[in-house]
Coordinates of N, CA and C in Angstrom, one line a residue:
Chain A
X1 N 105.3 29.2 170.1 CA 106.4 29.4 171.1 C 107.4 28.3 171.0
X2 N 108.0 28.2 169.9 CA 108.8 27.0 169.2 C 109.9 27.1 170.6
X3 N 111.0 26.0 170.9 CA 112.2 26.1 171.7 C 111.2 25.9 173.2
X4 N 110.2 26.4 174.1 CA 110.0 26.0 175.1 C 108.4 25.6 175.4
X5 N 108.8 24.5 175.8 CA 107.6 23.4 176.2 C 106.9 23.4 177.7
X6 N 105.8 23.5 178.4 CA 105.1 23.7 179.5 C 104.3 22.8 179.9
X7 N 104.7 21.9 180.8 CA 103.8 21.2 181.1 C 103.3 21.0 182.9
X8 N 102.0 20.4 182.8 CA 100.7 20.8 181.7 C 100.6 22.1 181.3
X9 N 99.5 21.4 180.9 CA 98.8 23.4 180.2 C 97.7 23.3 181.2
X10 N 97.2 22.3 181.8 CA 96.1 22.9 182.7 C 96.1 21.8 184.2
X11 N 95.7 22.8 185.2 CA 95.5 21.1 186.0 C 95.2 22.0 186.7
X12 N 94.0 21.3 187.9 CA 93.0 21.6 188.8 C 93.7 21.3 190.0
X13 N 93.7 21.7 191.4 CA 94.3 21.1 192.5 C 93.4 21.4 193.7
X14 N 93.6 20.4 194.8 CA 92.8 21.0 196.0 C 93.6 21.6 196.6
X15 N 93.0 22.7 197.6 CA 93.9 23.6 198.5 C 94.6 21.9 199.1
X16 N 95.8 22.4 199.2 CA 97.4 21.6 200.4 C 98.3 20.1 199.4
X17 N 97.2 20.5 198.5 CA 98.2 19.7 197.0 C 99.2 19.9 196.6
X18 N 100.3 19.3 196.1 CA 101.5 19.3 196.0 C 101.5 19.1 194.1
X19 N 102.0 19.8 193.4 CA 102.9 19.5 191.7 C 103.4 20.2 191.5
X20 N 103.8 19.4 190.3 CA 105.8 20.4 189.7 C 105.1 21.0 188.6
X21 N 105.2 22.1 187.8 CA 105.0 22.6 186.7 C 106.7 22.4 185.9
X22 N 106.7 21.5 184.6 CA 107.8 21.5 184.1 C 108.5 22.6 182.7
X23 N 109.1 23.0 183.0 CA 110.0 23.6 181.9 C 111.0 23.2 181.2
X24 N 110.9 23.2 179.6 CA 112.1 21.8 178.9 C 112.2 23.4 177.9
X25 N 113.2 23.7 177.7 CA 114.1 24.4 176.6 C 114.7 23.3 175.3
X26 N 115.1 23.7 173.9 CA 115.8 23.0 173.4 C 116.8 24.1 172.8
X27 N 116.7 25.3 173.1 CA 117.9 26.6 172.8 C 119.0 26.6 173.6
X28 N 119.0 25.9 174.2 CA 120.8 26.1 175.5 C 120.6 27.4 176.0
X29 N 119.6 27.9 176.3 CA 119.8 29.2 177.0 C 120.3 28.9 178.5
X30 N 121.0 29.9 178.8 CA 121.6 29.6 180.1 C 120.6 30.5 181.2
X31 N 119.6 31.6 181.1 CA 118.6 31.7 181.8 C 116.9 31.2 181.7
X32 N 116.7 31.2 182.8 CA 115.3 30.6 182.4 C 114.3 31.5 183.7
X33 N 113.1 31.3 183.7 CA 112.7 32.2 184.4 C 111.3 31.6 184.8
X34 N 110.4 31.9 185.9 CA 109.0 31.7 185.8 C 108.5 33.0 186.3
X35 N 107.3 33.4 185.5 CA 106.6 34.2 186.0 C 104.8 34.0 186.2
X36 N 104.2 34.4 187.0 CA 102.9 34.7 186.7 C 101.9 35.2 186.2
X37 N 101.0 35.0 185.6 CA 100.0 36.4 185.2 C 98.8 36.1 186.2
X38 N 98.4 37.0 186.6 CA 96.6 37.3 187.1 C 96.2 39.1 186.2
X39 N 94.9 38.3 186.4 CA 94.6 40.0 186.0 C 94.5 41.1 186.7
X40 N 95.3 42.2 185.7 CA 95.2 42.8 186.9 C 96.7 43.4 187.3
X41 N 97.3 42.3 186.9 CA 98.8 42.5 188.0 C 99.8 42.0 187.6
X42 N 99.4 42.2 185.8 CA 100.5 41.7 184.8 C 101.2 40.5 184.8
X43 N 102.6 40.3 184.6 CA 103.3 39.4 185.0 C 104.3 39.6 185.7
X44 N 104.6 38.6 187.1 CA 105.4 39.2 187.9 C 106.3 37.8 188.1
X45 N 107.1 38.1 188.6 CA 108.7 37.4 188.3 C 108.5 36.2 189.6
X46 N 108.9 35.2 189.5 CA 108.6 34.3 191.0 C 110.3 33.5 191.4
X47 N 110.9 33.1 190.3 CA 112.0 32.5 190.7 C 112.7 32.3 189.3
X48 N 114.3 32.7 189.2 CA 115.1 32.3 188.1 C 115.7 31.8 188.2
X49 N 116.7 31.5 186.8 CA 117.7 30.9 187.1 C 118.6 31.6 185.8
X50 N 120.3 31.3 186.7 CA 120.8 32.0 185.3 C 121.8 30.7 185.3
X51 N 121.9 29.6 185.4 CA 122.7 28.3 185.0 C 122.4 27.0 185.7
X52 N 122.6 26.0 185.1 CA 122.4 25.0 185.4 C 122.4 24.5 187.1
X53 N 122.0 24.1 188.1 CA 122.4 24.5 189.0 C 121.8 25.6 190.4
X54 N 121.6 27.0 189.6 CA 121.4 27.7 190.1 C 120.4 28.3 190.4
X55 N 119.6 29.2 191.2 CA 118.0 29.4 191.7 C 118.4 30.9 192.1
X56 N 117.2 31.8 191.7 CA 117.4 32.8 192.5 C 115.9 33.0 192.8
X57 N 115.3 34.1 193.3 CA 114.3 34.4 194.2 C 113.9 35.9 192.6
X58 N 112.4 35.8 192.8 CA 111.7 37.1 192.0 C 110.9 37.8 193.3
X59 N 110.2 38.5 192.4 CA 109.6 39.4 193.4 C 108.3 38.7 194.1
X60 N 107.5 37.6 193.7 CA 106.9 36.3 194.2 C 106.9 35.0 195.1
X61 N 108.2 35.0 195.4 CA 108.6 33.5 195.6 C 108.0 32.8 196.5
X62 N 107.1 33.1 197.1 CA 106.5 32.5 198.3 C 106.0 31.5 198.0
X63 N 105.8 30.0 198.5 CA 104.9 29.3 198.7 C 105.2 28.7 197.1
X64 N 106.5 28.9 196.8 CA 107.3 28.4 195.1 C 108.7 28.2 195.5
X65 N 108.9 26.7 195.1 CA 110.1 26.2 195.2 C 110.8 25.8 193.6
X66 N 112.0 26.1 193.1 CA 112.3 26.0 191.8 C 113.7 24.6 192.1
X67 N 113.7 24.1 190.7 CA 115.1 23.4 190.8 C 115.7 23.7 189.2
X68 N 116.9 23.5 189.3 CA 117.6 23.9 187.9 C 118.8 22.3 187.4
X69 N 117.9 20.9 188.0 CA 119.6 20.1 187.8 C 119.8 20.2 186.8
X70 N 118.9 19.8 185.2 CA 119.5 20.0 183.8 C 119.6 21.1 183.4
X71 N 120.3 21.8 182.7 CA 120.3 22.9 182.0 C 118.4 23.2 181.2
X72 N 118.5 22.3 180.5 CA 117.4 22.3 179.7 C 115.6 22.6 180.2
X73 N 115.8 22.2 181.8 CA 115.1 22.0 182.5 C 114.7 22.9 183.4
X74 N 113.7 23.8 183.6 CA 113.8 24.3 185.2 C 112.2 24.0 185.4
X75 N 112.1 23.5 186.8 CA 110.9 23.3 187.6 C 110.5 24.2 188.5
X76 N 109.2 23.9 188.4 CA 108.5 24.6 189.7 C 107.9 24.1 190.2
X77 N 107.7 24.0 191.9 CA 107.0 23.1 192.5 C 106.2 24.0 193.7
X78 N 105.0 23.6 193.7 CA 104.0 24.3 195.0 C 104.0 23.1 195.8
X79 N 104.3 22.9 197.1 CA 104.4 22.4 198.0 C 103.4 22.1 198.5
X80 N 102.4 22.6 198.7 CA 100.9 22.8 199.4 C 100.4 24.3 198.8
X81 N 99.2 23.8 197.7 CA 98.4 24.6 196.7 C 97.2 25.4 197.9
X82 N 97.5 26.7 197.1 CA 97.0 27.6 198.3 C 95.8 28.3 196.9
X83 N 94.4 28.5 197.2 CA 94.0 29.5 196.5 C 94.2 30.8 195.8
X84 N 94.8 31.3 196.2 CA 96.1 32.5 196.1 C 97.2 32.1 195.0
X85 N 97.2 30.5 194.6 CA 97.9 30.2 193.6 C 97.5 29.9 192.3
X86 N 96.0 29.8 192.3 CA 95.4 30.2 190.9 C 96.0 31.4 190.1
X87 N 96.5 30.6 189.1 CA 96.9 31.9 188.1 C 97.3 30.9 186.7
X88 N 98.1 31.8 185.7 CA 98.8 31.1 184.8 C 100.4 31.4 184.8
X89 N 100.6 30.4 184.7 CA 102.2 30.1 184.6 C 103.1 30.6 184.0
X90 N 103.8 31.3 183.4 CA 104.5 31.3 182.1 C 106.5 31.2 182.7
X91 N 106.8 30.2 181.7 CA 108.4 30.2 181.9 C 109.2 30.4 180.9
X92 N 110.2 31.6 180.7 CA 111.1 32.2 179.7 C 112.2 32.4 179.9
X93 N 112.7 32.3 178.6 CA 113.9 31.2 178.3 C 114.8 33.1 177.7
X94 N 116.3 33.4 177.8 CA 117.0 34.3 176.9 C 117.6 35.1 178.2
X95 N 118.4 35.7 177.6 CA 119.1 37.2 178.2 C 118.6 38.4 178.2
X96 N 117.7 38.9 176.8 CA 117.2 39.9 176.4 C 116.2 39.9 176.3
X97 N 115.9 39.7 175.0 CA 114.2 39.8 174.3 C 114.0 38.1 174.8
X98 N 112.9 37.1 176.2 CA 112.6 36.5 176.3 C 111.9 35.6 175.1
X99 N 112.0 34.1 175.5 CA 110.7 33.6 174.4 C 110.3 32.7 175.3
X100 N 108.6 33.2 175.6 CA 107.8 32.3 176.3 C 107.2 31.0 176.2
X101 N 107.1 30.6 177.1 CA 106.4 29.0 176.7 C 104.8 29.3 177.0
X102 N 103.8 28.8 176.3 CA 102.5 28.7 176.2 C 101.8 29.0 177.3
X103 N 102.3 28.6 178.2 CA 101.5 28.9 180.0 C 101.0 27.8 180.5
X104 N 100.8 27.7 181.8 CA 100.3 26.4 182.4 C 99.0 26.9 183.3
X105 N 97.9 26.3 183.1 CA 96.5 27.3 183.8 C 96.7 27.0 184.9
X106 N 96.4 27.0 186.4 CA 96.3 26.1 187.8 C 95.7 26.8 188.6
X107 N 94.4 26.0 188.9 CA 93.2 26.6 189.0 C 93.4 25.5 190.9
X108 N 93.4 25.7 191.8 CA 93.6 25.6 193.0 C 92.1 26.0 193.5
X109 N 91.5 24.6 194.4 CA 90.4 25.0 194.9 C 90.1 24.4 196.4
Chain B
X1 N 106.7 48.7 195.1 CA 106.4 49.6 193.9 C 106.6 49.3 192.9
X2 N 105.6 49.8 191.9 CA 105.6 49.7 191.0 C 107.2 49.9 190.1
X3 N 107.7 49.4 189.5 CA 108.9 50.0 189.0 C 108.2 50.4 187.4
X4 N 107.6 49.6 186.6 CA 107.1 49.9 185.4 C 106.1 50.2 185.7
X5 N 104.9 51.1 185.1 CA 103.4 51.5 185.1 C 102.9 51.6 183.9
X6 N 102.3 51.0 183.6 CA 100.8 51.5 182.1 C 99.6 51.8 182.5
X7 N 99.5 52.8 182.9 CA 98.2 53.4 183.3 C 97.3 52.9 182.7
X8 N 97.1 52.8 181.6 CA 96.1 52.6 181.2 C 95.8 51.4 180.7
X9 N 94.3 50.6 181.4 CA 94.2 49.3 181.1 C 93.8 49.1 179.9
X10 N 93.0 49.9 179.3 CA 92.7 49.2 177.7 C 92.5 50.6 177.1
X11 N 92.6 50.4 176.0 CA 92.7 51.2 175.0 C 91.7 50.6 173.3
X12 N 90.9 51.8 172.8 CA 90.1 51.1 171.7 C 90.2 52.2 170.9
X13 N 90.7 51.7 169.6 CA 91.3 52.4 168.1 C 90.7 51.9 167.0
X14 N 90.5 52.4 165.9 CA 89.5 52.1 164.8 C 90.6 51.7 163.8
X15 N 90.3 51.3 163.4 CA 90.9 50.2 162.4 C 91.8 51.5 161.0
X16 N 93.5 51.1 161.0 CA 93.6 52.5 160.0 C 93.8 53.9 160.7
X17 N 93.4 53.8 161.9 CA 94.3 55.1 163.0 C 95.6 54.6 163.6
X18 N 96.1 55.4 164.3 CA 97.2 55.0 165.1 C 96.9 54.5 166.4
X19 N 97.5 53.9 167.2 CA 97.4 53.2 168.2 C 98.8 53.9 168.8
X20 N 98.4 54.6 170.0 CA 99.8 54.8 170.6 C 99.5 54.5 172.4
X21 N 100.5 53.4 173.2 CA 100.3 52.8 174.3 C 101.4 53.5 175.1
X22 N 101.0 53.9 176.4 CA 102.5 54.5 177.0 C 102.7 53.5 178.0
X23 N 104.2 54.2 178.4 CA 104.4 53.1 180.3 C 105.6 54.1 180.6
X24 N 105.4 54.1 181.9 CA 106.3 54.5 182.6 C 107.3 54.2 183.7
X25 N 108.2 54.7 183.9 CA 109.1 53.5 184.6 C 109.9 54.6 185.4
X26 N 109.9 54.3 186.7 CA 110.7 55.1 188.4 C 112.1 54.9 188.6
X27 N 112.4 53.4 188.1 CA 114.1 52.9 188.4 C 115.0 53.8 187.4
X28 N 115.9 54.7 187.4 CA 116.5 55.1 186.7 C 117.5 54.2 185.9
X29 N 117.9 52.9 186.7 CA 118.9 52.0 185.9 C 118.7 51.1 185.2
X30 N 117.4 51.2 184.7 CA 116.9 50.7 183.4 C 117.3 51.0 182.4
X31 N 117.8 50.2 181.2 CA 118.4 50.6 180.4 C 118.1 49.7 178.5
X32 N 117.3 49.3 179.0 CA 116.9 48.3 178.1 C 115.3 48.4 178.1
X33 N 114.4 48.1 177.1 CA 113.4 48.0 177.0 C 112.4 47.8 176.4
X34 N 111.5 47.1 176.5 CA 110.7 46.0 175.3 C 109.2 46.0 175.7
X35 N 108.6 45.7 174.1 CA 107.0 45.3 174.3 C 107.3 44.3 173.9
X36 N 106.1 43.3 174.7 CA 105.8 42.2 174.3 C 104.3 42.3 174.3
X37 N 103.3 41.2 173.0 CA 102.4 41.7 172.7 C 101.5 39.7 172.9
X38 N 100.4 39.8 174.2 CA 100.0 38.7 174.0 C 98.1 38.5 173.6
X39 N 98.4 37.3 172.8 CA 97.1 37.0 172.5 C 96.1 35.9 173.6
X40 N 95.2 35.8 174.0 CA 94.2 34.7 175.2 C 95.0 33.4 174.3
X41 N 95.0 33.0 175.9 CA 95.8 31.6 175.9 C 97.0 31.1 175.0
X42 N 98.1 32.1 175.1 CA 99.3 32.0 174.4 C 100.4 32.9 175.4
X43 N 101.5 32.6 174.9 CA 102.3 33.1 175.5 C 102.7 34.6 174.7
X44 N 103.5 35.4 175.9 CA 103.8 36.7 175.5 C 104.8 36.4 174.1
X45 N 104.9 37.5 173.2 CA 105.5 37.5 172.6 C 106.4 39.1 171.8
X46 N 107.7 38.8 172.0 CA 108.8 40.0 171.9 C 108.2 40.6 170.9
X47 N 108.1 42.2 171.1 CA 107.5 42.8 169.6 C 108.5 43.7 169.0
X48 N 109.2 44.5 170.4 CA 110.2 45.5 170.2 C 111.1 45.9 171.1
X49 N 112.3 46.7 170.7 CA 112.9 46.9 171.8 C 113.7 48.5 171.3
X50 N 113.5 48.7 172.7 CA 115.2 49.9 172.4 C 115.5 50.3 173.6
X51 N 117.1 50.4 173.1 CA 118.1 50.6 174.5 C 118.0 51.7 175.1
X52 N 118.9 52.6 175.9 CA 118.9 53.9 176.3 C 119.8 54.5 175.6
X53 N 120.2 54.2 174.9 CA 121.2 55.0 174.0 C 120.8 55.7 172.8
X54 N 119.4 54.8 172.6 CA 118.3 55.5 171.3 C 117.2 56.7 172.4
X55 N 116.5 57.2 171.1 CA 115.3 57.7 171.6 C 114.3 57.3 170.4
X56 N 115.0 56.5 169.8 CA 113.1 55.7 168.5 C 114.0 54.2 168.1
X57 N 113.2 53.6 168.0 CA 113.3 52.2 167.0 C 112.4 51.8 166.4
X58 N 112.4 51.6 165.2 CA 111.2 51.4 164.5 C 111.6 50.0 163.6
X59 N 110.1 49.4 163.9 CA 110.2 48.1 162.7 C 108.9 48.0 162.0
X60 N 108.9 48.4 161.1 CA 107.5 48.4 160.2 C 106.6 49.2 160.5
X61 N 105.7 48.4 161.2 CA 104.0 49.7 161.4 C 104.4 50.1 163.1
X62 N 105.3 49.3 163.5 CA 105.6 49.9 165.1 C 106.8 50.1 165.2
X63 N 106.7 51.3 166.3 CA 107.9 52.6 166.6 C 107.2 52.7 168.1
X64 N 108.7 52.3 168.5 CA 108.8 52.5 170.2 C 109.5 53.7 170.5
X65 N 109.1 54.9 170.9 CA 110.0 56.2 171.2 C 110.1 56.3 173.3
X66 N 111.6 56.6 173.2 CA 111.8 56.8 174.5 C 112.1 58.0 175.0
X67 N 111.9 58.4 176.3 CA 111.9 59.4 176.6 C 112.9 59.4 178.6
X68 N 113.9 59.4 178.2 CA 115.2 59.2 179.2 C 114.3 60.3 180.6
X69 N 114.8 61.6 180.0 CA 114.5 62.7 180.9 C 113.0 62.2 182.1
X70 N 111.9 62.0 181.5 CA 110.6 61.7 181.7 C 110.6 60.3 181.8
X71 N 111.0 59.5 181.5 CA 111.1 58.0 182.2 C 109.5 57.5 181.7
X72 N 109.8 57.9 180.3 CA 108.8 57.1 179.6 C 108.8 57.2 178.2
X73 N 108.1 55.9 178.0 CA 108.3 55.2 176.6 C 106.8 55.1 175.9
X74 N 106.4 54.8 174.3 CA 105.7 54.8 174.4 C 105.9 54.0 172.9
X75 N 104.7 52.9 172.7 CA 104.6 52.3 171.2 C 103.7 53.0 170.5
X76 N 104.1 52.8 169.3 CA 103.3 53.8 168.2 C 103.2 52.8 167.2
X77 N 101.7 52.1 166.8 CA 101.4 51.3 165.7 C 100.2 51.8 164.6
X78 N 101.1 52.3 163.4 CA 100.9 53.0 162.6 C 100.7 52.3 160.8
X79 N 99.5 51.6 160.1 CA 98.3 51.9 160.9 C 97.3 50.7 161.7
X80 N 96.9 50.6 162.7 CA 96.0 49.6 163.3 C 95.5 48.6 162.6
X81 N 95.5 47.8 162.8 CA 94.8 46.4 162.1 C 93.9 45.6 163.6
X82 N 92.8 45.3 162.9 CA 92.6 44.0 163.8 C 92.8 43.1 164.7
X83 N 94.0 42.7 164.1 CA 94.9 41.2 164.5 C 95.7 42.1 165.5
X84 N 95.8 43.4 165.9 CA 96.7 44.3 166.7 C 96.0 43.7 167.9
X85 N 94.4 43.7 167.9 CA 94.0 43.3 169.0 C 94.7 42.4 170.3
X86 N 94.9 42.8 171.6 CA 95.8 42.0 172.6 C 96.2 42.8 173.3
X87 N 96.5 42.2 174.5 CA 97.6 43.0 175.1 C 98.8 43.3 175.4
X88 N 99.4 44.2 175.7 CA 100.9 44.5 175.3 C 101.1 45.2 176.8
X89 N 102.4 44.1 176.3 CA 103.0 44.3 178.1 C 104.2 45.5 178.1
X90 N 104.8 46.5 178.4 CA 105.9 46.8 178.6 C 106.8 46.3 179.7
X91 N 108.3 46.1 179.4 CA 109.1 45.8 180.0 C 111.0 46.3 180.3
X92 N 110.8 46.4 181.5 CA 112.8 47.5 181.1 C 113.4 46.0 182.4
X93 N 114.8 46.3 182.2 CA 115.9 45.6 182.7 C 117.0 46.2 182.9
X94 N 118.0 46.4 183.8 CA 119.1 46.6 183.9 C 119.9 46.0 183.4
X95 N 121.1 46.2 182.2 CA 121.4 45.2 181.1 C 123.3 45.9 181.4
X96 N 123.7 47.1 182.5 CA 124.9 47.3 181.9 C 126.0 46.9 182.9
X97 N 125.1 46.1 184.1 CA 126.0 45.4 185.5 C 125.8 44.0 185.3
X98 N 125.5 43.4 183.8 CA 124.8 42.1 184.1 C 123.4 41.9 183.5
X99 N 122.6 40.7 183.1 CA 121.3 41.1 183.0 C 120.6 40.8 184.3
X100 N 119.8 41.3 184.8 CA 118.7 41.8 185.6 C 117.3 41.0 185.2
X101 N 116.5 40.5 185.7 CA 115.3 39.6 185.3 C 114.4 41.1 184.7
X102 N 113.6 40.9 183.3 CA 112.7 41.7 182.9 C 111.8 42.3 183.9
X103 N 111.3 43.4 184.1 CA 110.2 43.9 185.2 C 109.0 44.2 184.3
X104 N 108.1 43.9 184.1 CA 107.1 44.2 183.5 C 105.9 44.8 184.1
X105 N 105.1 45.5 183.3 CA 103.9 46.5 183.8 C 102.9 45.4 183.7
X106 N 101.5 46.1 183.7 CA 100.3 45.6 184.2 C 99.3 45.0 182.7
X107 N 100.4 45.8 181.6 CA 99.4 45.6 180.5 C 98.3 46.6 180.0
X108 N 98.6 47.1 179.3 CA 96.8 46.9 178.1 C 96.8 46.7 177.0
X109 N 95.5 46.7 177.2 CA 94.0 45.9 176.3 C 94.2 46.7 175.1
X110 N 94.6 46.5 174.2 CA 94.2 47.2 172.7 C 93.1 46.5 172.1
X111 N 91.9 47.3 171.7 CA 91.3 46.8 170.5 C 91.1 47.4 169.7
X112 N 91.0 46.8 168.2 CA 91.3 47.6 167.3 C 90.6 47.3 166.4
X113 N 89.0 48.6 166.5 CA 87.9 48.0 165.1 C 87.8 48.1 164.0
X114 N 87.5 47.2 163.6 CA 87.0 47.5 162.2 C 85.8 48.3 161.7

């Protein structure tokens, strides 16, 4: 998944823990995106962005806060980790045909 | 609701048949639309696409055929290999007011024996 980088790839949390899952592009895409996978329930959309700057809301967003300052960059941040937030991460980068970054595990307990 | 659906969670094909996956999709202003195809512990990866302007696109052993009227699509991987093994996501977007964030289905399981 050359062009987007995920970090971590794995991290454990107790329920009411707080981290950022980071997203680094090196394509200048001007959208970026996070989604989830669970099984079961495919991957579903949580928060985008279509420019530097900017945030919008997926069909997820709860209990997910995103930021967009660098272009290059968009974050995700759980505020207080809820078991309900075990899942894997995935953040994609394009207009059309996406290209995903690796996934981030976050196993919330 | 669902906007995209793949009924069916997995699917198992013998190695040298065809492999054909459907999905179906309710939003009519969908107009764009793609498989992506992932392997355990990797990210999704673009396999195919076609617009609403087509009804087939084909790149090598897979052919994505659409079906406007019926509001469904389906991949056709002709013939099966092994390495097909994964699952394969379908996904449509609204592409002609703007792009629209991907909607993706639920997935299936392809395996593909030898």
């Amino acid at each position: 998944n050359a062009g987007v980088t995920q970090t971590p790839k794995f991290r454990v949390l107790k329920t009411g823990q707080s981290m950022t899952l980071l997203c680094a592009q090196d394509m200048n895409h001007e959208y970026m995106y996070w989604y989830r996978q669970d099984p079961g329930m495919g991957l579903r959309l949580i928060h985008y962005s279509v420019g530097e700057g900017t945030t919008a809301k997926g069909e997820v967003p709860d209990g997910y806060n995103v930021s967009r300052l660098k272009k290059q960059n968009f974050l995700l941040g759980l505020e207080s980790a809820a078991p309900s937030q075990t899942s894997v991460y995935f953040c994609a980068i394009g207009a059309y045909g996406y290209t995903f970054g690796s996934g981030t595990r976050l196993t919330v307990v | 609701d669902q906007q995209v659906k793949q009924n069916s969670p997995s699917l198992s094909v013998q190695e040298g048949r065809i492999s054909i996956l459907n999905c179906d999709y309710t939003n009519s202003m969908f107009d764009y639309f793609l498989w992506y195809k992932k392997y355990p512990a990797e990210g999704p990866t673009f396999l195919i696409s076609i617009s609403s302007i087509k009804d087939k696109n084909e790149d090598g052993r897979f052919t994505v055929f659409l079906n406007k009227s019926a509001k469904h699509l389906s991949l056709h991987i002709v013939p099966s290999q092994p390495g097909d093994s994964a699952v394969y996501f379908c996904a449509a977007s609204v592409t002609f007011s703007g792009n629209t964030p991907l909607v993706f289905g639920k997935g299936t399981r392809l395996s593909v024996i030898a």
